C-alpha cells in the first residue's frame, strides 16, 4: 500500500529535479481539488489562434490564472470579456513548464444570474450583431402626436397611470388600448399579434407597457419573437417594461426606452407650460452663451496683442541662441578630443602589457599546475561517485514498493489495474486482485461498510 504523497516528499535523502517536483505538485493539487467552483472577475483575457482561452480570475485581494481549452470554450454561450463577473468550474492544477499554479476550467457561468440571464445575454449579443440595436435605425418620436396606441394588459395600474398622465398633460390626444397578455405562456404570441395590429392602424406612436416584476415575470419581453416584432414595427414605439431598474430585450430594440409606463406617457405628452418654460430657459442660456463668447474673444484678442513682438527682437534672440549653440559645440568637440586621447593612451599601455612572451610564460606555468592537479582530481571524483552510488542504492531499497510488499503488505487492484485507495472505490460483489510480495490472489468484496444496514425493530 502506497504512503500518503505528503509523506513521500519528506525523505531526507531524496533529491528531486525541477520536473519531478512540478509533476508531484501537479498530481497533489489535482488529487485534492479535482473539481471546484470559483467566483471572480475576468482580466487579461487572451484568445490565441488555437481556440483556447486564457485569463486571470481575480477579486479584491487575490487572483489565479485560468485556462479554458477549445472544446470547453465552445460550450460557453456568453462572450467573455475583461471585467465580467463569472463563476468558473474546474480542477486546480499546475503548468509544469513554468511552474505556474492555475485553474483548468471546464464551465463558465455568469455570476449570480443563472440560466435566464445567460439566455438574455446570448439573445442580446445575437440581435446586436444583426444591427437591431443600432441608433441609426431608431425613429424619432412625434412632437405633437394626435393618436397613441397602447399595447398592454387591459387590467392593472399601468393603463390607468398612462391615461392619468395624458388627461393631465395632453387631454386632446386620442388613446387606443390594444389588449394583450403580458405574462405567462401565451403572452409572447399575443404581444406579437398586438404589435402587428397596432402598427396597421396608423397611430402616431405606440407604447409597449407592463408593470414591474421578477425576471421570470418579464421574460416574454425578452423573447426573440417579441424583439423582432418591435424591430419590424413601422410606427415609432416606446418600451416601458417594468420599473426603472428592469431592462428587457424589447427596451434595446424599441425606438425609445422609458423607465416606467408613466414616463413613457410623459415623453409623448409634453404640456404647454413646460414648453414655455423650456423656451424661456433656452433663451436665457442663449443670451448667456453669447455674452460668454464675446468675452472669450475679447480676452483672446488681448492675449494675441500682448504676444505680438517686433521682428528685430526675434532676430536678436535667434542670434544669441546661435552663439550659445556654437560655444556648446566647441566645448563638446574639445571634450571628445580629450576623451579620445586618454583612451588611446590606455590602449597603448594595455597593448604593451599583452606581449606574447609574457602570455606564453603564464600559460606554461598554468599547464604545469593543471598536469599536477589532474591525477588527484580523478581519484577524488571516483571516490565521490562510489559514495553517491552506495547512497542511492540504500535510498532505492528504502522507497521500493517491493520491499513494502515483502514486509507483509498487499496492493488491491480493480478490473482496470487501478490501485484501490479507499472503500468508496469498491462495491459489494466486486472482484479484485491482491498483489503480494510473492504472487497474486483473486478476492471478492463482501461488504465495503458504506451502505447503511437496516435492522428490524421486532428482532
Tab-separated table of C-alpha atoms in Angstrom:
chain	number	residue	atom	x	y	z
A	1	UNK	CA	0.000	0.000	0.000
A	2	UNK	CA	1.424	3.430	-1.063
A	3	UNK	CA	2.164	6.088	1.525
A	4	UNK	CA	0.500	9.483	1.608
A	5	UNK	CA	2.044	11.864	-1.025
A	6	UNK	CA	2.942	14.383	1.690
A	7	UNK	CA	4.985	11.657	3.447
A	8	UNK	CA	6.658	10.589	0.202
A	9	UNK	CA	8.017	14.131	-0.218
A	10	UNK	CA	9.540	14.137	3.262
A	11	UNK	CA	12.503	11.802	2.642
A	12	UNK	CA	15.706	13.463	3.828
A	13	UNK	CA	17.952	11.904	1.173
A	14	UNK	CA	15.586	12.347	-1.766
A	15	UNK	CA	16.767	14.949	-4.308
A	16	UNK	CA	14.208	15.908	-6.970
A	17	UNK	CA	14.697	17.532	-10.341
A	18	UNK	CA	12.582	20.575	-11.102
A	19	UNK	CA	10.450	18.479	-13.476
A	20	UNK	CA	9.847	15.842	-10.781
A	21	UNK	CA	8.952	18.498	-8.215
A	22	UNK	CA	6.432	20.200	-10.547
A	23	UNK	CA	4.954	16.839	-11.570
A	24	UNK	CA	4.395	15.794	-7.960
A	25	UNK	CA	2.940	19.191	-7.101
A	26	UNK	CA	0.519	18.937	-10.044
A	27	UNK	CA	-0.658	15.456	-9.022
A	28	UNK	CA	-1.098	16.649	-5.450
A	29	UNK	CA	-3.206	19.675	-6.462
A	30	UNK	CA	-5.381	17.661	-8.859
A	31	UNK	CA	-5.973	14.972	-6.216
A	32	UNK	CA	-7.005	17.478	-3.534
A	33	UNK	CA	-9.020	19.809	-5.847
A	34	UNK	CA	-10.483	17.607	-8.625
A	35	UNK	CA	-13.420	19.995	-9.108
A	36	UNK	CA	-14.179	23.385	-7.549
A	37	UNK	CA	-16.370	26.417	-8.308
A	38	UNK	CA	-14.613	29.787	-8.093
A	39	UNK	CA	-16.262	33.199	-8.471
A	40	UNK	CA	-14.423	36.331	-9.563
A	41	UNK	CA	-13.815	38.936	-12.265
A	42	UNK	CA	-12.123	38.216	-15.615
A	43	UNK	CA	-8.989	40.186	-16.543
A	44	UNK	CA	-6.088	39.784	-19.002
A	45	UNK	CA	-8.276	37.704	-21.374
A	46	UNK	CA	-6.229	36.184	-24.233
A	47	UNK	CA	-7.678	34.433	-27.320
A	48	UNK	CA	-4.867	32.787	-29.359
A	49	UNK	CA	-5.470	31.203	-32.785
A	50	UNK	CA	-5.634	27.729	-31.173
A	51	UNK	CA	-9.141	28.471	-29.885
A	52	UNK	CA	-8.100	28.090	-26.227
A	53	UNK	CA	-8.872	30.929	-23.810
A	54	UNK	CA	-6.522	32.148	-21.082
A	55	UNK	CA	-7.476	34.699	-18.439
A	56	UNK	CA	-6.953	35.772	-14.844
A	57	UNK	CA	-9.778	35.385	-12.308
A	58	UNK	CA	-9.492	37.950	-9.518
A	59	UNK	CA	-11.260	39.516	-6.567
A	60	UNK	CA	-10.277	42.491	-4.398
A	61	UNK	CA	-7.410	40.629	-2.680
A	62	UNK	CA	-6.101	37.811	-4.907
A	63	UNK	CA	-6.011	36.336	-8.396
A	64	UNK	CA	-5.491	32.974	-10.121
A	65	UNK	CA	-4.631	32.141	-13.735
A	66	UNK	CA	-7.206	30.092	-15.677
A	67	UNK	CA	-7.115	28.042	-18.884
A	68	UNK	CA	-10.293	27.179	-20.853
A	69	UNK	CA	-9.463	24.778	-23.669
A	70	UNK	CA	-11.152	24.927	-27.060
A	71	UNK	CA	-13.668	22.064	-26.633
A	72	UNK	CA	-14.963	23.623	-23.401
A	73	UNK	CA	-14.729	27.211	-24.658
A	74	UNK	CA	-17.143	26.303	-27.493
A	75	UNK	CA	-19.799	25.401	-24.897
A	76	UNK	CA	-19.785	28.849	-23.266
A	77	UNK	CA	-22.818	30.743	-24.605
A	78	UNK	CA	-21.820	34.141	-23.297
A	79	UNK	CA	-18.988	36.156	-24.862
A	80	UNK	CA	-16.239	36.502	-22.256
A	81	UNK	CA	-14.568	39.888	-21.757
A	82	UNK	CA	-12.389	41.696	-19.229
A	83	UNK	CA	-14.331	42.930	-16.203
A	84	UNK	CA	-17.091	40.271	-16.480
A	85	UNK	CA	-18.089	38.633	-13.161
A	86	UNK	CA	-18.314	34.852	-13.625
A	87	UNK	CA	-18.400	31.518	-11.808
A	88	UNK	CA	-15.791	29.042	-13.104
A	89	UNK	CA	-15.820	25.284	-12.567
A	90	UNK	CA	-12.631	23.267	-12.971
A	91	UNK	CA	-9.727	21.490	-11.336
A	92	UNK	CA	-6.754	23.099	-9.636
A	93	UNK	CA	-3.525	22.163	-11.429
A	94	UNK	CA	-0.007	23.340	-12.191
A	95	UNK	CA	1.564	24.147	-15.576
A	96	UNK	CA	4.773	22.148	-15.218
A	97	UNK	CA	6.695	24.021	-17.922
A	98	UNK	CA	6.673	27.300	-15.975
A	99	UNK	CA	5.657	26.128	-12.517
A	100	UNK	CA	2.501	28.284	-12.690
A	101	UNK	CA	-0.404	27.448	-10.374
A	102	UNK	CA	-3.627	27.555	-12.440
A	103	UNK	CA	-7.283	26.520	-12.708
A	104	UNK	CA	-8.175	24.255	-15.658
A	105	UNK	CA	-11.765	25.369	-16.356
A	106	UNK	CA	-14.457	23.240	-17.985
A	107	UNK	CA	-17.505	25.518	-17.463
A	108	UNK	CA	-18.118	29.268	-17.128
A	109	UNK	CA	-21.381	30.868	-15.959
A	110	UNK	CA	-22.377	34.464	-15.248
A	111	UNK	CA	-22.077	35.208	-11.552
A	112	UNK	CA	-25.420	35.362	-9.763
A	113	UNK	CA	-27.702	35.462	-12.832
A	114	UNK	CA	-28.393	31.850	-13.722
A	115	UNK	CA	-29.816	30.323	-16.892
A	116	UNK	CA	-32.295	33.128	-17.708
A	117	UNK	CA	-29.589	35.773	-17.529
A	118	UNK	CA	-27.353	33.619	-19.728
A	119	UNK	CA	-30.129	33.295	-22.316
A	120	UNK	CA	-30.778	37.048	-22.050
A	121	UNK	CA	-27.142	37.893	-22.788
A	122	UNK	CA	-26.931	35.354	-25.633
A	123	UNK	CA	-30.012	36.798	-27.406
A	124	UNK	CA	-28.826	40.344	-26.739
A	125	UNK	CA	-25.483	39.648	-28.415
A	126	UNK	CA	-27.175	37.904	-31.344
A	127	UNK	CA	-29.607	40.756	-32.049
A	128	UNK	CA	-26.901	43.378	-31.537
A	129	UNK	CA	-24.757	41.620	-34.135
A	130	UNK	CA	-27.691	41.790	-36.567
A	131	UNK	CA	-27.972	45.554	-36.031
A	132	UNK	CA	-31.368	45.594	-34.268
A	133	UNK	CA	-29.977	47.903	-31.560
A	134	UNK	CA	-28.290	50.404	-33.913
A	135	UNK	CA	-29.012	54.002	-33.004
A	136	UNK	CA	-29.216	54.922	-36.696
A	137	UNK	CA	-32.314	52.754	-37.128
A	138	UNK	CA	-34.237	54.426	-34.273
A	139	UNK	CA	-37.196	56.588	-35.320
A	140	UNK	CA	-37.814	59.940	-33.588
A	141	UNK	CA	-40.972	60.350	-31.538
A	142	UNK	CA	-43.618	62.767	-32.856
A	143	UNK	CA	-43.510	66.190	-31.217
A	144	UNK	CA	-47.311	66.641	-31.170
A	145	UNK	CA	-48.980	63.224	-31.533
A	146	UNK	CA	-52.756	63.001	-32.082
A	147	UNK	CA	-53.373	59.218	-31.820
A	148	UNK	CA	-51.444	56.906	-29.482
A	149	UNK	CA	-51.758	53.114	-29.359
A	150	UNK	CA	-51.115	51.355	-26.029
A	151	UNK	CA	-50.088	47.680	-26.197
A	152	UNK	CA	-50.643	46.426	-22.665
A	153	UNK	CA	-52.933	44.491	-20.351
A	154	UNK	CA	-56.465	45.970	-20.014
A	155	UNK	CA	-56.334	45.350	-16.252
A	156	UNK	CA	-53.941	46.690	-13.653
A	157	UNK	CA	-52.489	50.064	-12.740
A	158	UNK	CA	-50.379	50.517	-15.901
A	159	UNK	CA	-53.192	51.578	-18.248
A	160	UNK	CA	-54.720	53.814	-15.542
A	161	UNK	CA	-51.398	55.578	-14.947
A	162	UNK	CA	-50.919	56.249	-18.671
A	163	UNK	CA	-54.480	57.620	-19.063
A	164	UNK	CA	-53.997	59.822	-15.981
A	165	UNK	CA	-50.827	61.376	-17.406
A	166	UNK	CA	-52.453	62.151	-20.769
A	167	UNK	CA	-55.555	63.672	-19.102
A	168	UNK	CA	-53.328	65.956	-17.067
A	169	UNK	CA	-50.793	66.937	-19.736
A	170	UNK	CA	-52.434	66.411	-23.151
A	171	UNK	CA	-56.171	65.621	-22.943
A	172	UNK	CA	-56.584	66.249	-26.685
A	173	UNK	CA	-54.585	63.100	-27.607
A	174	UNK	CA	-56.706	60.077	-28.604
A	175	UNK	CA	-55.680	56.903	-26.754
A	176	UNK	CA	-56.467	53.384	-28.016
A	177	UNK	CA	-55.771	50.239	-25.999
A	178	UNK	CA	-54.610	47.177	-27.959
A	179	UNK	CA	-55.109	44.489	-25.273
A	180	UNK	CA	-52.708	41.613	-24.747
A	181	UNK	CA	-51.470	39.306	-22.009
A	182	UNK	CA	-48.149	40.477	-20.552
A	183	UNK	CA	-47.208	37.368	-18.559
A	184	UNK	CA	-47.434	33.615	-18.986
A	185	UNK	CA	-47.032	31.086	-21.778
A	186	UNK	CA	-49.449	32.721	-24.203
A	187	UNK	CA	-48.119	36.241	-23.662
A	188	UNK	CA	-45.349	36.107	-26.299
A	189	UNK	CA	-47.654	35.238	-29.195
A	190	UNK	CA	-50.319	37.711	-28.038
A	191	UNK	CA	-47.810	40.577	-27.760
A	192	UNK	CA	-46.529	39.889	-31.288
A	193	UNK	CA	-50.087	39.924	-32.728
A	194	UNK	CA	-50.996	43.071	-30.764
A	195	UNK	CA	-47.957	44.963	-32.105
A	196	UNK	CA	-48.797	43.924	-35.663
A	197	UNK	CA	-52.462	45.040	-35.269
A	198	UNK	CA	-51.444	48.369	-33.720
A	199	UNK	CA	-48.862	49.016	-36.451
A	200	UNK	CA	-51.571	48.617	-39.101
A	201	UNK	CA	-53.933	51.205	-37.545
A	202	UNK	CA	-51.898	54.319	-38.388
A	203	UNK	CA	-51.084	55.546	-34.883
A	204	UNK	CA	-48.590	58.378	-34.465
A	205	UNK	CA	-46.731	56.325	-31.816
A	206	UNK	CA	-47.100	53.159	-29.740
A	207	UNK	CA	-46.444	52.446	-26.062
A	208	UNK	CA	-45.469	48.856	-25.110
A	209	UNK	CA	-46.088	48.796	-21.351
A	210	UNK	CA	-46.080	46.471	-18.354
A	211	UNK	CA	-45.642	46.898	-14.596
A	212	UNK	CA	-42.670	45.643	-12.606
A	213	UNK	CA	-41.907	42.042	-11.711
A	214	UNK	CA	-39.197	39.419	-11.478
A	215	UNK	CA	-37.001	38.377	-14.399
A	216	UNK	CA	-39.270	35.369	-14.926
A	217	UNK	CA	-42.423	37.557	-14.899
A	218	UNK	CA	-40.963	39.898	-17.537
A	219	UNK	CA	-39.475	37.118	-19.643
A	220	UNK	CA	-41.994	37.362	-22.517
A	221	UNK	CA	-40.441	40.770	-23.334
A	222	UNK	CA	-37.049	39.026	-23.654
A	223	UNK	CA	-38.267	36.570	-26.297
A	224	UNK	CA	-36.804	36.786	-29.808
A	225	UNK	CA	-40.257	36.866	-31.455
A	226	UNK	CA	-41.258	39.985	-29.490
A	227	UNK	CA	-37.939	41.675	-30.234
A	228	UNK	CA	-38.303	41.075	-33.970
A	229	UNK	CA	-41.916	42.296	-33.916
A	230	UNK	CA	-40.775	45.542	-32.256
A	231	UNK	CA	-37.956	45.929	-34.808
A	232	UNK	CA	-40.359	45.327	-37.738
A	233	UNK	CA	-42.908	47.870	-36.431
A	234	UNK	CA	-43.052	50.929	-38.744
A	235	UNK	CA	-44.687	53.120	-36.072
A	236	UNK	CA	-42.338	54.746	-33.515
A	237	UNK	CA	-42.587	52.650	-30.367
A	238	UNK	CA	-41.722	53.421	-26.721
A	239	UNK	CA	-40.856	50.451	-24.483
A	240	UNK	CA	-41.914	50.886	-20.835
A	241	UNK	CA	-41.476	47.437	-19.303
A	242	UNK	CA	-41.100	47.080	-15.522
A	243	UNK	CA	-39.576	49.521	-13.059
A	244	UNK	CA	-36.589	51.800	-13.623
A	245	UNK	CA	-34.036	49.068	-12.828
A	246	UNK	CA	-35.684	46.455	-15.100
A	247	UNK	CA	-34.138	46.073	-18.560
A	248	UNK	CA	-35.555	43.880	-21.325
A	249	UNK	CA	-34.574	42.970	-24.872
A	250	UNK	CA	-37.616	44.948	-26.075
A	251	UNK	CA	-36.073	48.072	-24.466
A	252	UNK	CA	-32.972	47.749	-26.653
A	253	UNK	CA	-34.927	47.191	-29.893
A	254	UNK	CA	-37.559	49.890	-29.319
A	255	UNK	CA	-37.041	53.403	-30.644
A	256	UNK	CA	-37.088	54.834	-27.079
A	257	UNK	CA	-36.910	53.203	-23.646
A	258	UNK	CA	-38.868	54.772	-20.793
A	259	UNK	CA	-38.061	53.820	-17.173
A	260	UNK	CA	-41.794	53.459	-16.275
A	261	UNK	CA	-45.154	53.479	-18.128
A	262	UNK	CA	-45.911	56.928	-16.657
A	263	UNK	CA	-42.590	58.219	-18.001
A	264	UNK	CA	-43.485	56.845	-21.439
A	265	UNK	CA	-46.757	58.817	-21.357
A	266	UNK	CA	-44.879	61.969	-20.350
A	267	UNK	CA	-42.481	61.528	-23.283
A	268	UNK	CA	-45.403	61.590	-25.730
A	269	UNK	CA	-47.486	64.224	-23.908
A	270	UNK	CA	-45.368	67.294	-23.116
A	271	UNK	CA	-47.580	70.073	-21.715
A	272	UNK	CA	-47.551	73.662	-22.934
A	273	UNK	CA	-46.333	75.141	-19.637
A	274	UNK	CA	-43.209	73.012	-19.789
A	275	UNK	CA	-42.643	74.068	-23.383
A	276	UNK	CA	-42.865	77.750	-22.437
A	277	UNK	CA	-40.537	77.277	-19.501
A	278	UNK	CA	-38.088	75.382	-21.684
A	279	UNK	CA	-38.208	78.109	-24.359
A	280	UNK	CA	-37.511	80.809	-21.767
A	281	UNK	CA	-34.695	78.741	-20.312
A	282	UNK	CA	-33.157	78.229	-23.758
A	283	UNK	CA	-33.433	81.969	-24.451
A	284	UNK	CA	-31.611	82.801	-21.209
A	285	UNK	CA	-28.947	80.219	-21.949
A	286	UNK	CA	-28.501	81.592	-25.483
A	287	UNK	CA	-28.006	85.164	-24.242
A	288	UNK	CA	-25.582	83.982	-21.549
A	289	UNK	CA	-23.688	81.886	-24.072
A	290	UNK	CA	-23.373	84.814	-26.487
A	291	UNK	CA	-22.065	87.053	-23.711
A	292	UNK	CA	-19.531	84.398	-22.704
A	293	UNK	CA	-18.371	84.001	-26.313
A	294	UNK	CA	-17.920	87.752	-26.744
A	295	UNK	CA	-15.935	87.999	-23.505
A	296	UNK	CA	-13.834	84.983	-24.515
A	297	UNK	CA	-12.960	86.518	-27.884
A	298	UNK	CA	-12.081	89.845	-26.225
A	299	UNK	CA	-9.653	88.072	-23.909
A	300	UNK	CA	-8.167	86.091	-26.801
A	301	UNK	CA	-7.571	89.270	-28.838
A	302	UNK	CA	-5.887	90.941	-25.873
A	303	UNK	CA	-3.670	87.895	-25.351
A	304	UNK	CA	-2.652	87.821	-29.024
A	305	UNK	CA	-1.853	91.544	-28.912
A	306	UNK	CA	0.450	91.017	-25.913
A	307	UNK	CA	2.211	88.115	-27.637
A	308	UNK	CA	2.867	90.064	-30.858
A	309	UNK	CA	6.577	91.076	-30.962
A	310	UNK	CA	8.781	93.141	-33.295
A	311	UNK	CA	10.793	91.011	-35.827
A	312	UNK	CA	14.043	92.626	-34.681
A	313	UNK	CA	13.599	91.184	-31.167
A	314	UNK	CA	13.074	87.685	-32.604
A	315	UNK	CA	16.246	88.085	-34.742
A	316	UNK	CA	18.312	89.149	-31.705
A	317	UNK	CA	17.048	86.146	-29.739
A	318	UNK	CA	17.918	83.771	-32.563
A	319	UNK	CA	21.401	85.314	-32.933
A	320	UNK	CA	22.042	84.861	-29.218
A	321	UNK	CA	20.829	81.262	-29.392
A	322	UNK	CA	23.134	80.628	-32.378
A	323	UNK	CA	26.148	81.943	-30.414
A	324	UNK	CA	25.227	79.724	-27.462
A	325	UNK	CA	24.984	76.654	-29.698
A	326	UNK	CA	28.355	77.464	-31.306
A	327	UNK	CA	30.093	77.656	-27.906
A	328	UNK	CA	28.426	74.422	-26.749
A	329	UNK	CA	29.575	72.677	-29.940
A	330	UNK	CA	33.191	73.822	-29.436
A	331	UNK	CA	33.179	72.599	-25.814
A	332	UNK	CA	31.747	69.257	-26.884
A	333	UNK	CA	34.469	68.851	-29.544
A	334	UNK	CA	37.195	69.655	-27.021
A	335	UNK	CA	35.808	67.125	-24.513
A	336	UNK	CA	35.515	64.439	-27.163
A	337	UNK	CA	39.102	65.019	-28.399
A	338	UNK	CA	40.433	64.837	-24.825
A	339	UNK	CA	38.494	61.615	-24.201
A	340	UNK	CA	39.888	60.025	-27.377
A	341	UNK	CA	43.476	60.927	-26.387
A	342	UNK	CA	43.047	59.372	-22.922
A	343	UNK	CA	41.536	56.206	-24.426
A	344	UNK	CA	44.391	55.945	-26.939
A	345	UNK	CA	46.939	56.158	-24.104
A	346	UNK	CA	45.159	53.424	-22.125
A	347	UNK	CA	45.016	51.126	-25.147
A	348	UNK	CA	48.719	51.692	-25.828
A	349	UNK	CA	49.557	50.722	-22.237
A	350	UNK	CA	47.350	47.595	-22.431
A	351	UNK	CA	48.970	46.573	-25.721
A	352	UNK	CA	52.435	46.732	-24.172
A	353	UNK	CA	51.207	44.568	-21.270
A	354	UNK	CA	49.909	41.894	-23.650
A	355	UNK	CA	53.311	40.933	-25.113
A	356	UNK	CA	53.203	37.267	-26.413
A	357	UNK	CA	56.317	36.205	-24.441
A	358	UNK	CA	54.729	37.058	-21.103
A	359	UNK	CA	51.462	35.334	-22.030
A	360	UNK	CA	53.297	32.162	-23.105
A	361	UNK	CA	55.190	32.045	-19.815
A	362	UNK	CA	51.989	32.343	-17.796
A	363	UNK	CA	50.248	29.659	-19.876
A	364	UNK	CA	53.226	27.296	-19.450
A	365	UNK	CA	53.046	27.693	-15.641
A	366	UNK	CA	49.288	27.079	-15.661
A	367	UNK	CA	49.729	23.938	-17.794
A	368	UNK	CA	52.274	22.513	-15.360
A	369	UNK	CA	49.918	23.215	-12.439
A	370	UNK	CA	46.950	21.563	-14.178
A	371	UNK	CA	49.033	18.496	-15.088
A	372	UNK	CA	49.877	18.041	-11.412
A	373	UNK	CA	46.232	18.517	-10.220
A	374	UNK	CA	44.611	16.196	-12.812
A	375	UNK	CA	45.507	12.794	-11.219
A	376	UNK	CA	44.372	13.982	-7.777
A	377	UNK	CA	41.059	15.286	-9.165
A	378	UNK	CA	40.365	11.977	-10.944
A	379	UNK	CA	40.967	9.977	-7.751
A	380	UNK	CA	38.738	12.272	-5.681
A	381	UNK	CA	35.966	12.219	-8.346
A	382	UNK	CA	35.930	8.389	-8.462
A	383	UNK	CA	35.745	8.251	-4.639
A	384	UNK	CA	32.798	10.718	-4.571
A	385	UNK	CA	30.897	8.802	-7.295
A	386	UNK	CA	31.309	5.500	-5.369
A	387	UNK	CA	29.837	7.140	-2.236
A	388	UNK	CA	26.886	8.593	-4.254
A	389	UNK	CA	26.171	5.168	-5.800
A	390	UNK	CA	26.112	3.489	-2.384
A	391	UNK	CA	23.752	6.206	-1.021
A	392	UNK	CA	21.358	5.906	-3.966
A	393	UNK	CA	21.252	2.094	-3.668
A	394	UNK	CA	20.300	2.454	0.007
A	395	UNK	CA	17.626	5.087	-0.796
A	396	UNK	CA	16.174	2.886	-3.581
A	397	UNK	CA	15.830	-0.042	-1.188
A	398	UNK	CA	14.015	2.199	1.354
A	399	UNK	CA	11.379	3.545	-1.076
A	400	UNK	CA	10.912	0.368	-3.169
A	401	UNK	CA	7.279	-0.812	-3.098
A	402	UNK	CA	8.568	-4.392	-3.398
A	403	UNK	CA	10.272	-4.000	-0.018
A	404	UNK	CA	6.928	-2.863	1.459
A	405	UNK	CA	5.176	-5.903	-0.048
A	406	UNK	CA	7.917	-8.143	1.340
A	407	UNK	CA	7.008	-6.986	4.872
A	408	UNK	CA	3.504	-8.489	4.559
A	409	UNK	CA	1.562	-5.650	2.893
A	410	UNK	CA	-0.524	-6.053	-0.261
A	411	UNK	CA	-1.959	-3.856	-3.066
A	412	UNK	CA	-5.618	-4.178	-4.165
A	413	UNK	CA	-6.202	-3.620	-7.892
A	414	UNK	CA	-9.570	-3.271	-9.690
A	415	UNK	CA	-10.512	-4.717	-13.117
A	416	UNK	CA	-8.574	-1.928	-14.908
A	417	UNK	CA	-5.463	-2.428	-12.788
A	418	UNK	CA	-6.031	0.794	-10.776
A	419	UNK	CA	-5.000	0.776	-7.111
A	420	UNK	CA	-7.841	0.824	-4.539
A	421	UNK	CA	-7.107	3.625	-2.016
A	422	UNK	CA	-10.440	3.808	-0.148
A	423	UNK	CA	-13.624	1.753	0.351
A	424	UNK	CA	-15.705	4.199	-1.717
A	425	UNK	CA	-13.956	2.877	-4.867
A	426	UNK	CA	-15.486	-0.602	-4.364
A	427	UNK	CA	-18.923	-2.150	-4.393
A	428	UNK	CA	-20.195	-5.382	-2.787
A	429	UNK	CA	-19.579	-8.373	-5.010
A	430	UNK	CA	-16.783	-6.668	-6.975
A	431	UNK	CA	-13.818	-8.896	-7.822
A	432	UNK	CA	-10.371	-7.530	-7.068
A	433	UNK	CA	-6.776	-8.727	-7.416
A	434	UNK	CA	-4.462	-8.630	-4.377
A	435	UNK	CA	-0.775	-8.352	-5.232
A	436	UNK	CA	1.523	-9.807	-2.522
A	437	UNK	CA	5.253	-9.852	-2.030
A	438	UNK	CA	5.284	-13.131	-3.949
A	439	UNK	CA	2.344	-13.961	-6.198
A	440	UNK	CA	-1.224	-12.650	-6.528
A	441	UNK	CA	-4.698	-13.526	-5.135
A	442	UNK	CA	-8.195	-13.085	-6.595
A	443	UNK	CA	-10.574	-11.693	-3.930
A	444	UNK	CA	-14.211	-10.516	-3.793
A	445	UNK	CA	-15.715	-7.622	-1.798
A	446	UNK	CA	-18.339	-8.926	0.628
A	447	UNK	CA	-19.172	-5.564	2.254
A	448	UNK	CA	-17.492	-2.126	1.949
A	449	UNK	CA	-19.336	-0.833	5.081
A	450	UNK	CA	-20.586	2.237	3.205
A	451	UNK	CA	-24.269	1.255	2.732
A	452	UNK	CA	-26.312	1.595	5.960
A	453	UNK	CA	-27.715	-1.690	7.325
A	454	UNK	CA	-31.396	-1.550	8.284
A	455	UNK	CA	-32.356	-3.704	11.317
A	456	UNK	CA	-35.919	-4.655	12.147
A	457	UNK	CA	-37.168	-3.271	15.467
A	458	UNK	CA	-39.019	-6.579	16.078
A	459	UNK	CA	-35.871	-8.746	16.018
